[in-house]
Amino acid sequence: MAIHERSLVDPERVLRKERLVIDGIDVSGDWNLIILPRVIEDYDLSFLDEVLEQPEGKTILQCYQCSYCTASCPVHNYWDERYNPRHFIHLARLGLIDELQKRADVMWRCVSCHKCTHRCPKGVLVEEVLKAILRVMAKRGIIEEYPSKKFDKFFLESVYEYGRIEDGELLFGWIEKQGYQVVKDPILKKPIPFMGGVPEWLKQLAVKPIKSMNIGFLILNAKHMLFHPRTKNWNRFKQVLRKVMEEEGVFTH
Amino acid sequence: MAVALQMRKPPMGGIGKRVAYYPGCSLEGAARAYDVSTRIVAKELGLELDYLEDYNCCGAMETKNVTFWGTMLLNARNMSLAKKQGHSVIVAPCNGCSFSLQRAEYFLETDKKVFERINSLLKEGGVDPLTEIPHTYHILEWFYHEAGPEKVKERTKKPLKGLKVANYYGCLYTRPHFYARTYSHGGTEEQERPRMRETADDDEHPYYMEALLEAAGATNVEFEPMHTQCCGGPHSLSDEQVSEKFVMMILQTAKRNGADIIATECPLCHASLEMYRHRLMMKGVPDVDVPAAYFTQLLGIAFGYGAGDVKLKDNLSDPIPVLKRLGLV
Ligand code: SF4
Ligand code: SF4
Ligand code: SF4
Ligand code: SF4
């Protein structure tokens, strides 16, 4: 028997027999598969309230579970079937925390392409709602620090500090965070590109502009990395930014 | 394809010939080729970009995922600067930037509380509060509406004859419709805002880039649905497996549909394609060797500029051999 959205059923609950005979009748073939029932009693309705408190989570109640979002989602279609935005919304509304936690390993994988939000016939801002759910999960400590969040915070630091980001610094800073040994210049303490341990593909990529004598490009990037582009009059604004982000708990979880 | 384009033709004009230009961080760093070529194209088409002085980063997806109010504030500051420079329209050449500004616009317009809080926070930070909210367009929409294919044709000195292009729009150019106002359906009354169907590109089948490049003499290859498939974007550094797979699908589709080159309109998509193209080639994955160029670089070449003028050498995927073969550079 075909099971719709098979990925939603825990594998240990699926029973499949080679031959199945019930009351002397051989029902093998189409009917040899059984899904065991389950009992759910851990509804936590305060989870939904917390999602609704987030400015991005407000539209969660508009969802009527049509699954257009899931059908559009590239992570669901091309990466992992267990990534299912419709189902995450369902679980969050019921307050099935355990079930959400079971999927914590894929939930962060949303690439923010907004196909879901774009196509939702009910005006649910799906991508935003999912991020709100993730945030509540992080607040409650039921999802561990995941790679994209580490990167997000790393990016945010740069914006917060200077008002602008610098791609090269971001790239090499991130490489350093991944555990590679990066060499820094002694005065400004900025990573020097391609010194020390750098992934092989990146090294090769850097050889290209040198080979084609595109020195201007390299100098520009090096200059930007050493003298980070800044926004003027940033300090006063920075204080306000800090204040609102503290209120949101950005620095605590 | 040409017939379909004719039928879908929207009215021209309506955005303004002189607008605030928000280049975004990338265009002043690794993607300067896009900045330089954008300025060339604007000049040729008789349009004026007014550089937004002292802007700050829009925060992109990364900041948005961590802080709602912080991101609103960052974008509101840019909007306020645009107002101060006397503009009610901002154009951004980056999908991420135009998305962020349009998203802020959505929340400021649909939620009074957000609007009021942001204004008081702006004041606190020493920035003029917003009296009116400027609208943001992607630079491609602006080129299309204020100049359009006719003007491009008129300016073309060296038609891109024989160049087969796959037009890659990335995710956020027309999505989501609530922010980009490309379409309007569903949602509650508060979510309803006037749609901008006349100026926005088609939401599921964008074609402005195709139309402009076709006018410049290029041939467009079929590229749906990969033309709006995500490249892994905000996760391109933090989730390499997924990004690699997505980029592989995009490049292979382009190659197998016969494209010589992929035209891009976002510095992030462009970087992601070039970076992963290189990695995939190192791994020996077949059919991934299509180079990428910004659509403005291609237009620049059609307008008679050289490879150096549009900084083709900055492209890590090196589109020069392909263009040389066709005698374009
Ligand atoms: S498309 Fe919208 S209404 Fe349908 S399941 Fe997804 S969020 Fe719910
Ligand atoms: S934004 Fe995230 S959830 Fe939505 S379609 Fe894209 S990857 Fe899927
Ligand atoms: S989206 Fe990217 S390029 Fe645009 S402002 Fe933000 S960081 Fe800069
Ligand atoms: S294609 Fe990638 S970089 Fe471009 S807008 Fe989408 S996620 Fe961002």
XYZ file of C-alpha atoms and ligand atoms in Angstrom:
614
model
C 0.000 0.000 0.000
C 1.351 3.398 -0.878
C 1.732 5.623 2.153
C 1.273 9.304 1.558
C 4.238 11.272 2.968
C 5.898 8.111 4.134
C 8.699 10.092 5.729
C 6.300 11.184 8.481
C 5.956 7.660 9.814
C 8.706 6.468 12.147
C 10.373 3.443 10.543
C 9.957 1.366 13.715
C 6.202 1.716 13.482
C 5.997 0.191 10.029
C 5.455 -3.571 9.964
C 5.877 -5.382 6.690
C 5.402 -9.122 6.329
C 6.523 -11.281 3.467
C 3.361 -13.366 3.720
C 0.319 -12.369 5.670
C -2.529 -14.784 6.319
C -5.524 -13.584 8.303
C -8.322 -16.064 9.156
C -7.006 -18.471 6.594
C -7.068 -15.866 3.795
C -3.793 -14.940 2.170
C -3.690 -11.116 2.086
C -0.066 -10.756 0.996
C 0.707 -8.277 -1.746
C -1.073 -4.963 -1.295
C -2.134 -5.572 2.293
C 1.015 -6.896 3.893
C 1.985 -3.582 5.489
C 0.708 -2.283 8.781
C 1.437 0.952 10.629
C 1.265 0.513 14.377
C -0.897 3.040 16.238
C 0.674 5.472 18.666
C -0.547 7.331 21.714
C 0.232 11.003 22.049
C -0.314 12.850 25.269
C 2.364 15.495 25.478
C 0.571 18.449 23.902
C 2.179 21.698 25.015
C -0.034 24.539 23.858
C 2.217 27.233 25.285
C 4.592 26.532 22.407
C 2.119 28.011 19.931
C 1.655 31.072 22.125
C 5.370 31.649 22.091
C 5.508 31.371 18.306
C 2.660 33.870 18.061
C 4.581 36.281 20.229
C 7.374 36.458 17.639
C 6.689 39.164 15.037
C 7.389 36.633 12.255
C 5.136 33.952 13.685
C 1.815 35.791 13.536
C 0.518 34.154 10.380
C 0.863 30.577 11.631
C -2.852 30.266 12.389
C -3.848 30.987 8.801
C -2.433 27.658 7.619
C -4.974 25.076 6.422
C -2.434 22.323 5.853
C -2.707 22.083 2.075
C 0.997 21.277 1.756
C 1.633 23.521 -1.226
C 4.661 24.834 0.680
C 6.142 21.362 1.067
C 5.497 20.553 -2.576
C 7.441 23.692 -3.570
C 10.332 23.301 -1.166
C 13.693 22.424 -2.754
C 15.097 21.063 0.493
C 12.178 18.644 0.688
C 12.329 17.731 -2.975
C 16.034 17.532 -3.632
C 17.637 16.947 -0.264
C 15.702 15.253 2.509
C 12.068 14.203 2.523
C 11.975 14.605 6.254
C 12.206 18.349 5.799
C 8.517 19.195 5.603
C 7.377 22.769 6.343
C 3.679 21.891 6.439
C 4.332 19.226 9.034
C 6.505 21.504 11.176
C 3.661 24.022 11.312
C 1.258 21.248 12.255
C 3.494 20.005 15.052
C 4.100 23.496 16.390
C 0.397 24.214 16.535
C -0.365 20.986 18.338
C 2.567 21.554 20.626
C 4.152 18.170 19.949
C 7.551 19.149 21.223
C 9.052 15.662 21.136
C 8.162 15.246 17.495
C 9.713 18.600 16.654
C 12.834 17.678 18.533
C 13.146 14.463 16.536
C 13.415 16.588 13.408
C 15.822 19.135 14.805
C 18.630 17.742 12.655
C 16.917 18.805 9.419
C 14.884 21.805 10.556
C 17.716 24.294 10.180
C 18.340 23.342 6.565
C 15.857 25.846 5.082
C 17.745 27.879 2.470
C 15.307 30.808 2.697
C 14.324 30.625 -0.953
C 10.760 31.696 -0.107
C 9.040 29.389 -2.555
C 6.805 28.303 0.305
C 5.750 31.808 1.313
C 5.305 32.825 -2.293
C 2.942 30.014 -3.120
C 0.975 29.631 0.092
C -2.685 30.231 -0.806
C -3.496 31.398 2.709
C -0.928 34.109 3.136
C 1.145 32.277 5.726
C 4.648 33.725 5.728
C 5.925 30.169 5.885
C 9.642 30.823 5.850
C 9.299 33.406 8.600
C 7.039 31.152 10.658
C 9.597 28.349 10.441
C 12.304 30.698 11.664
C 10.039 31.722 14.547
C 9.544 28.061 15.430
C 13.298 27.490 15.355
C 13.830 30.455 17.610
C 11.335 29.220 20.174
C 12.964 25.806 20.060
C 16.348 27.415 20.691
C 14.917 29.403 23.594
C 13.641 26.224 25.183
C 16.907 24.479 24.555
C 15.422 21.699 22.443
C 17.600 22.352 19.423
C 21.347 22.461 19.503
C 23.500 25.151 17.957
C 23.408 24.424 14.222
C 25.892 25.476 11.500
C 23.746 28.109 9.804
C 23.009 29.800 13.117
C 26.692 29.970 13.906
C 27.245 31.623 10.573
C 24.301 33.985 11.029
C 25.696 35.220 14.312
C 29.143 35.561 12.861
C 27.716 37.672 10.032
C 25.657 39.739 12.448
C 28.727 40.588 14.503
C 30.348 42.126 11.459
C 27.282 44.178 10.553
C 26.862 45.287 14.113
C 30.474 46.300 14.525
C 31.020 48.233 11.290
C 27.606 48.734 9.720
C 28.912 46.901 6.676
C 30.303 43.520 5.849
C 33.372 42.601 3.843
C 33.114 39.385 1.844
C 36.754 38.359 2.067
C 36.991 38.874 5.779
C 33.738 36.993 6.217
C 34.996 34.060 4.179
C 38.350 33.763 5.934
C 36.932 34.445 9.354
C 34.454 31.650 8.758
C 37.202 29.317 7.613
C 39.014 30.059 10.840
C 35.867 29.257 12.794
C 35.710 25.904 11.050
C 38.953 25.008 12.770
C 41.512 25.861 10.082
C 44.690 27.571 11.197
C 44.607 31.073 9.737
C 47.581 33.423 9.847
C 46.838 36.940 11.053
C 48.696 40.148 10.514
C 50.369 41.402 13.700
C 48.907 44.903 13.829
C 45.257 44.751 12.833
C 44.807 41.102 13.792
C 42.972 40.347 10.565
C 43.334 37.002 8.789
C 45.743 37.118 5.857
C 44.150 35.356 2.878
C 45.641 32.016 1.829
C 48.296 31.881 4.544
C 48.152 28.891 6.825
C 45.562 26.165 6.416
C 42.930 26.836 3.805
C 40.697 24.287 2.048
C 42.320 23.058 -1.153
C 39.538 24.159 -3.497
C 39.774 27.695 -2.160
C 43.530 27.794 -2.685
C 43.101 26.755 -6.289
C 40.400 29.341 -6.778
C 42.775 32.037 -5.596
C 45.469 31.034 -8.047
C 43.189 32.009 -10.927
C 43.265 35.793 -10.554
C 47.027 35.631 -9.958
C 47.524 33.577 -13.107
C 45.436 35.920 -15.200
C 47.398 38.838 -13.700
C 44.276 40.359 -12.222
C 46.238 42.163 -9.571
C 43.755 45.020 -9.208
C 41.126 42.613 -7.992
C 43.433 41.106 -5.403
C 44.659 44.458 -4.152
C 41.131 45.789 -3.800
C 40.072 42.779 -1.790
C 43.157 42.830 0.384
C 42.701 46.527 1.054
C 39.078 46.020 2.000
C 39.970 43.217 4.341
C 42.564 45.263 6.167
C 40.598 48.482 6.263
C 37.092 47.290 6.753
C 34.541 49.521 5.013
C 32.552 51.323 7.677
C 29.405 53.326 7.918
C 29.963 56.801 9.301
C 28.170 58.000 12.446
C 27.585 54.390 13.310
C 28.235 54.505 17.048
C 25.056 56.148 18.216
C 22.952 53.925 16.008
C 24.845 50.906 17.236
C 23.694 51.567 20.798
C 20.056 51.413 19.714
C 20.700 48.239 17.731
C 22.279 46.679 20.754
C 19.329 47.603 22.910
C 16.696 46.002 20.675
C 18.767 42.914 20.099
C 19.323 42.470 23.812
C 15.573 42.599 24.335
C 15.164 39.836 21.781
C 17.756 37.730 23.548
C 20.124 37.618 20.567
C 23.142 37.575 22.836
C 21.830 34.987 25.255
C 20.675 32.152 23.010
C 9.922 32.519 -26.926
C 9.866 35.844 -28.776
C 6.110 35.624 -29.312
C 5.497 34.917 -25.665
C 7.554 37.958 -24.697
C 5.521 40.190 -26.989
C 2.270 39.037 -25.477
C 3.335 39.669 -21.932
C 4.631 43.159 -22.537
C 3.796 45.516 -19.660
C 3.606 49.315 -19.939
C 6.874 51.235 -19.797
C 8.000 53.947 -17.418
C 6.569 54.928 -14.089
C 9.519 54.371 -11.781
C 11.556 57.478 -12.568
C 14.796 58.084 -14.427
C 16.735 59.225 -11.395
C 16.658 56.991 -8.330
C 18.587 56.231 -5.146
C 21.191 53.553 -5.830
C 21.823 51.110 -3.007
C 24.794 49.038 -4.173
C 25.114 46.893 -1.057
C 28.285 45.573 0.476
C 29.131 42.946 -2.142
C 29.184 45.390 -5.016
C 31.855 47.409 -3.296
C 33.878 44.309 -2.511
C 34.203 41.134 -4.530
C 31.440 42.013 -6.989
C 32.773 45.358 -8.144
C 32.517 44.133 -11.749
C 28.749 44.209 -11.281
C 28.879 47.736 -9.892
C 31.089 49.019 -12.688
C 29.053 47.388 -15.436
C 25.773 48.517 -13.874
C 26.935 52.115 -14.007
C 27.970 51.685 -17.626
C 24.603 50.262 -18.612
C 22.704 52.971 -16.724
C 24.718 55.683 -18.439
C 24.172 54.175 -21.865
C 20.446 53.867 -21.284
C 20.175 57.485 -20.150
C 19.344 56.678 -16.534
C 20.828 58.229 -13.446
C 21.936 56.442 -10.290
C 22.235 58.563 -7.188
C 24.598 56.754 -4.813
C 23.073 56.340 -1.367
C 25.635 58.002 0.882
C 26.723 56.311 4.065
C 24.373 53.352 3.798
C 24.638 50.312 6.026
C 24.331 46.613 5.220
C 20.754 45.438 4.761
C 21.507 42.500 7.010
C 20.654 39.909 4.349
C 19.124 36.581 5.401
C 21.659 36.025 8.115
C 20.673 38.965 10.278
C 17.018 38.425 9.562
C 17.216 34.906 10.943
C 18.592 36.137 14.224
C 16.862 39.426 14.935
C 13.609 40.883 13.686
C 13.874 44.358 15.162
C 17.542 44.746 14.375
C 16.923 43.950 10.715
C 13.962 46.320 10.529
C 16.101 49.045 12.013
C 18.987 48.496 9.603
C 16.681 48.785 6.598
C 14.674 51.676 7.990
C 17.896 53.610 8.354
C 18.661 53.127 4.665
C 15.131 54.177 3.738
C 15.480 57.294 5.824
C 18.756 58.150 4.079
C 17.081 57.765 0.689
C 14.316 60.147 1.767
C 16.901 62.598 2.946
C 18.490 62.513 -0.499
C 15.067 63.301 -1.921
C 14.124 59.913 -3.348
C 10.961 57.875 -3.085
C 12.429 54.978 -5.063
C 15.466 52.861 -4.214
C 17.002 50.417 -6.666
C 19.253 47.577 -5.547
C 21.229 45.286 -7.843
C 21.326 42.452 -5.297
C 18.455 40.037 -4.679
C 19.331 39.957 -1.002
C 19.303 43.730 -0.647
C 16.102 44.278 -2.567
C 14.467 41.488 -0.583
C 15.508 42.979 2.744
C 14.285 46.450 1.859
C 11.017 45.129 0.460
C 10.471 42.984 3.506
C 10.958 45.966 5.778
C 8.528 47.876 3.594
C 5.953 45.132 4.048
C 6.156 45.084 7.823
C 6.250 48.860 8.107
C 3.178 49.203 5.922
C 1.070 46.404 7.316
C 1.857 46.738 11.003
C 1.305 50.113 12.621
C 3.075 49.034 15.778
C 6.217 48.167 13.884
C 6.117 51.512 12.109
C 5.775 53.493 15.315
C 8.400 51.591 17.232
C 10.903 51.790 14.395
C 10.376 55.519 14.063
C 11.013 56.156 17.709
C 14.095 53.943 17.589
C 15.396 55.793 14.549
C 15.047 59.076 16.390
C 16.911 57.627 19.312
C 19.737 56.587 17.007
C 20.060 60.054 15.504
C 18.396 59.276 12.165
C 15.403 61.133 10.698
C 12.194 59.175 11.289
C 10.269 57.959 8.263
C 7.344 60.035 7.101
C 6.803 58.063 3.950
C 8.140 54.641 2.994
C 10.183 54.513 -0.217
C 9.599 51.608 -2.558
C 12.442 49.334 -3.608
C 12.940 47.798 -7.037
C 15.474 45.367 -8.296
C 17.701 47.147 -10.775
C 16.623 44.789 -13.542
C 13.014 45.917 -13.210
C 14.152 49.496 -13.363
C 16.205 48.951 -16.517
C 13.313 47.170 -18.119
C 10.738 49.809 -17.331
C 12.675 52.987 -17.786
C 14.652 51.926 -20.828
C 13.339 48.603 -22.049
C 14.294 46.340 -24.943
C 13.815 49.054 -27.599
C 16.362 51.330 -26.018
C 18.771 48.422 -25.579
C 18.392 47.561 -29.245
C 19.035 51.151 -30.217
C 22.225 51.281 -28.141
C 23.600 47.927 -29.247
C 26.694 48.354 -31.357
C 28.040 44.835 -31.242
C 25.113 42.375 -31.086
C 25.724 39.270 -28.977
C 25.208 37.133 -32.053
C 25.331 33.419 -31.468
C 25.698 33.693 -27.704
C 23.389 31.209 -26.024
C 22.426 32.437 -22.581
C 20.743 30.750 -19.639
C 19.110 33.478 -17.561
C 19.438 32.801 -13.870
C 17.243 34.920 -11.604
C 17.788 33.196 -8.276
C 15.166 33.036 -5.601
C 14.272 36.385 -4.293
C 13.888 38.461 -7.419
C 10.124 37.969 -7.613
C 9.560 36.064 -4.407
C 7.746 36.183 -2.083
C 4.916 38.138 -3.660
C 3.945 39.741 -0.363
C 7.202 41.616 -0.297
C 8.013 41.987 -3.986
C 4.365 42.769 -4.860
C 4.592 40.619 -7.939
C 1.230 39.043 -7.379
C -1.488 39.101 -4.801
C -3.501 36.236 -3.474
C -4.454 34.726 -0.162
C -3.746 36.456 3.070
C -5.847 38.500 5.426
C -7.093 42.026 4.985
C -4.090 43.527 6.753
C -1.773 41.711 4.388
C -3.418 43.188 1.296
C -1.419 45.957 -0.307
C -1.739 47.495 -3.723
C -0.073 45.138 -6.121
C 2.485 46.437 -8.521
C 1.757 44.118 -11.341
C 2.563 46.746 -13.977
C 6.135 47.259 -12.846
C 7.013 43.912 -11.307
C 8.239 40.962 -13.308
C 6.164 37.824 -13.775
C 6.241 36.003 -10.456
C 6.801 32.418 -11.618
C 8.197 33.002 -15.089
C 10.377 36.095 -14.903
C 11.495 37.296 -18.322
C 12.922 40.823 -18.066
C 16.523 39.670 -18.302
C 15.706 37.470 -21.287
C 13.964 40.353 -23.004
C 16.893 42.737 -22.516
C 19.516 40.239 -23.625
C 17.451 39.204 -26.612
C 17.268 42.828 -27.638
C 21.052 42.898 -27.405
C 21.215 40.049 -29.896
C 21.681 37.028 -27.647
C 19.758 33.771 -27.908
C 18.062 32.546 -24.750
C 17.952 28.859 -23.979
C 15.151 27.142 -22.081
C 16.050 27.242 -18.402
C 12.867 26.585 -16.457
C 12.484 25.671 -13.674
C 16.138 26.114 -12.732
C 16.019 29.840 -13.521
C 14.490 30.496 -10.099
C 15.874 27.513 -8.233
C 17.833 28.445 -5.131
C 21.615 28.155 -5.199
C 21.801 27.492 -1.475
C 22.305 31.203 -0.879
C 22.481 32.052 2.805
C 23.760 28.550 3.512
C 26.456 28.534 0.856
C 29.160 28.711 3.511
C 27.439 26.916 6.351
C 25.761 24.009 4.559
C 28.082 23.056 1.755
C 26.482 19.748 0.845
C 23.093 21.210 0.032
C 24.544 24.201 -1.818
C 26.772 21.991 -3.885
C 23.888 19.837 -4.983
C 21.706 22.810 -5.866
C 24.443 24.491 -7.870
C 25.163 21.231 -9.649
C 21.547 20.974 -10.771
C 21.575 24.557 -12.000
C 24.831 24.268 -13.950
C 24.009 20.917 -15.487
C 20.601 22.075 -16.653
C 22.179 25.117 -18.289
C 24.863 23.065 -19.989
C 22.533 20.339 -21.182
C 20.143 22.914 -22.598
C 22.990 24.210 -24.706
C 23.953 27.408 -22.885
C 27.352 29.029 -23.485
C 27.035 31.243 -20.466
C 24.818 31.895 -17.454
C 23.629 35.464 -16.978
C 23.159 36.467 -13.337
C 21.627 39.457 -11.608
C 22.666 38.971 -7.973
C 26.199 39.071 -6.542
C 25.413 36.281 -4.086
C 24.029 33.873 -6.654
C 26.931 34.728 -8.883
C 29.552 34.061 -6.193
C 27.854 30.865 -5.170
C 27.681 29.568 -8.746
C 31.303 30.389 -9.434
C 32.618 28.982 -6.182
C 30.756 25.689 -6.407
C 31.347 25.392 -10.133
C 35.024 25.363 -9.331
C 34.614 22.745 -6.616
C 32.435 20.543 -8.781
C 34.941 20.715 -11.610
C 37.722 19.720 -9.226
C 35.637 16.713 -8.267
C 35.207 15.819 -11.922
C 31.428 16.214 -12.046
C 30.335 16.302 -15.710
C 28.570 19.173 -17.484
C 29.228 21.904 -14.959
C 31.693 24.060 -16.853
C 29.360 26.877 -17.972
C 30.847 30.226 -16.915
C 28.774 32.997 -15.368
C 28.610 36.721 -16.127
C 26.431 39.520 -14.808
C 23.754 40.506 -17.284
C 25.103 44.057 -17.112
C 28.516 42.821 -18.264
C 26.912 41.214 -21.294
C 24.907 44.348 -22.047
C 28.066 46.411 -21.657
C 29.817 44.304 -24.262
C 26.866 44.648 -26.608
C 27.068 48.428 -26.152
C 30.603 48.308 -27.482
C 32.645 48.207 -24.274
C 35.671 45.957 -23.932
C 36.292 43.054 -21.580
C 38.405 45.315 -19.353
C 35.728 48.007 -19.116
C 33.202 45.574 -17.669
C 35.895 43.766 -15.669
C 35.325 40.322 -17.102
C 38.597 39.216 -15.546
C 37.042 39.527 -12.097
C 34.770 36.608 -12.895
C 36.384 33.545 -11.401
C 34.576 31.282 -13.835
C 36.302 33.087 -16.719
C 33.764 33.710 -19.476
C 36.344 35.323 -21.748
C 37.170 32.231 -23.899
C 33.500 31.697 -24.711
C 33.046 35.325 -25.742
C 36.305 35.304 -27.667
C 35.218 32.303 -29.668
C 32.222 34.266 -30.870
C 34.367 37.302 -31.560
C 32.655 39.429 -28.950
C 35.732 40.532 -27.000
S 0.957 26.309 1.762
Fe 0.257 27.612 3.412
S -1.727 26.844 3.977
Fe -0.742 25.271 2.741
S 0.248 23.955 4.247
Fe 1.768 25.448 3.633
S 1.555 27.069 5.108
Fe -0.252 25.843 5.278
S 12.166 28.961 2.251
Fe 12.850 27.134 3.280
S 11.002 26.013 3.737
Fe 10.479 27.521 2.245
S 10.618 26.474 0.309
Fe 12.582 27.463 0.665
S 13.834 25.945 1.683
Fe 11.716 25.258 1.808
S 22.475 41.439 0.927
Fe 24.602 41.256 0.795
S 25.280 42.759 -0.583
Fe 23.252 43.251 0.030
S 23.675 44.705 1.692
Fe 23.331 42.743 2.530
S 25.298 41.870 2.771
Fe 25.461 43.573 1.473
S 19.764 32.235 -5.668
Fe 20.886 32.077 -3.869
S 22.013 33.972 -3.612
Fe 20.498 34.272 -5.143
S 18.805 35.130 -4.069
Fe 18.523 32.922 -4.035
S 19.463 32.217 -2.219
Fe 20.136 34.260 -2.585
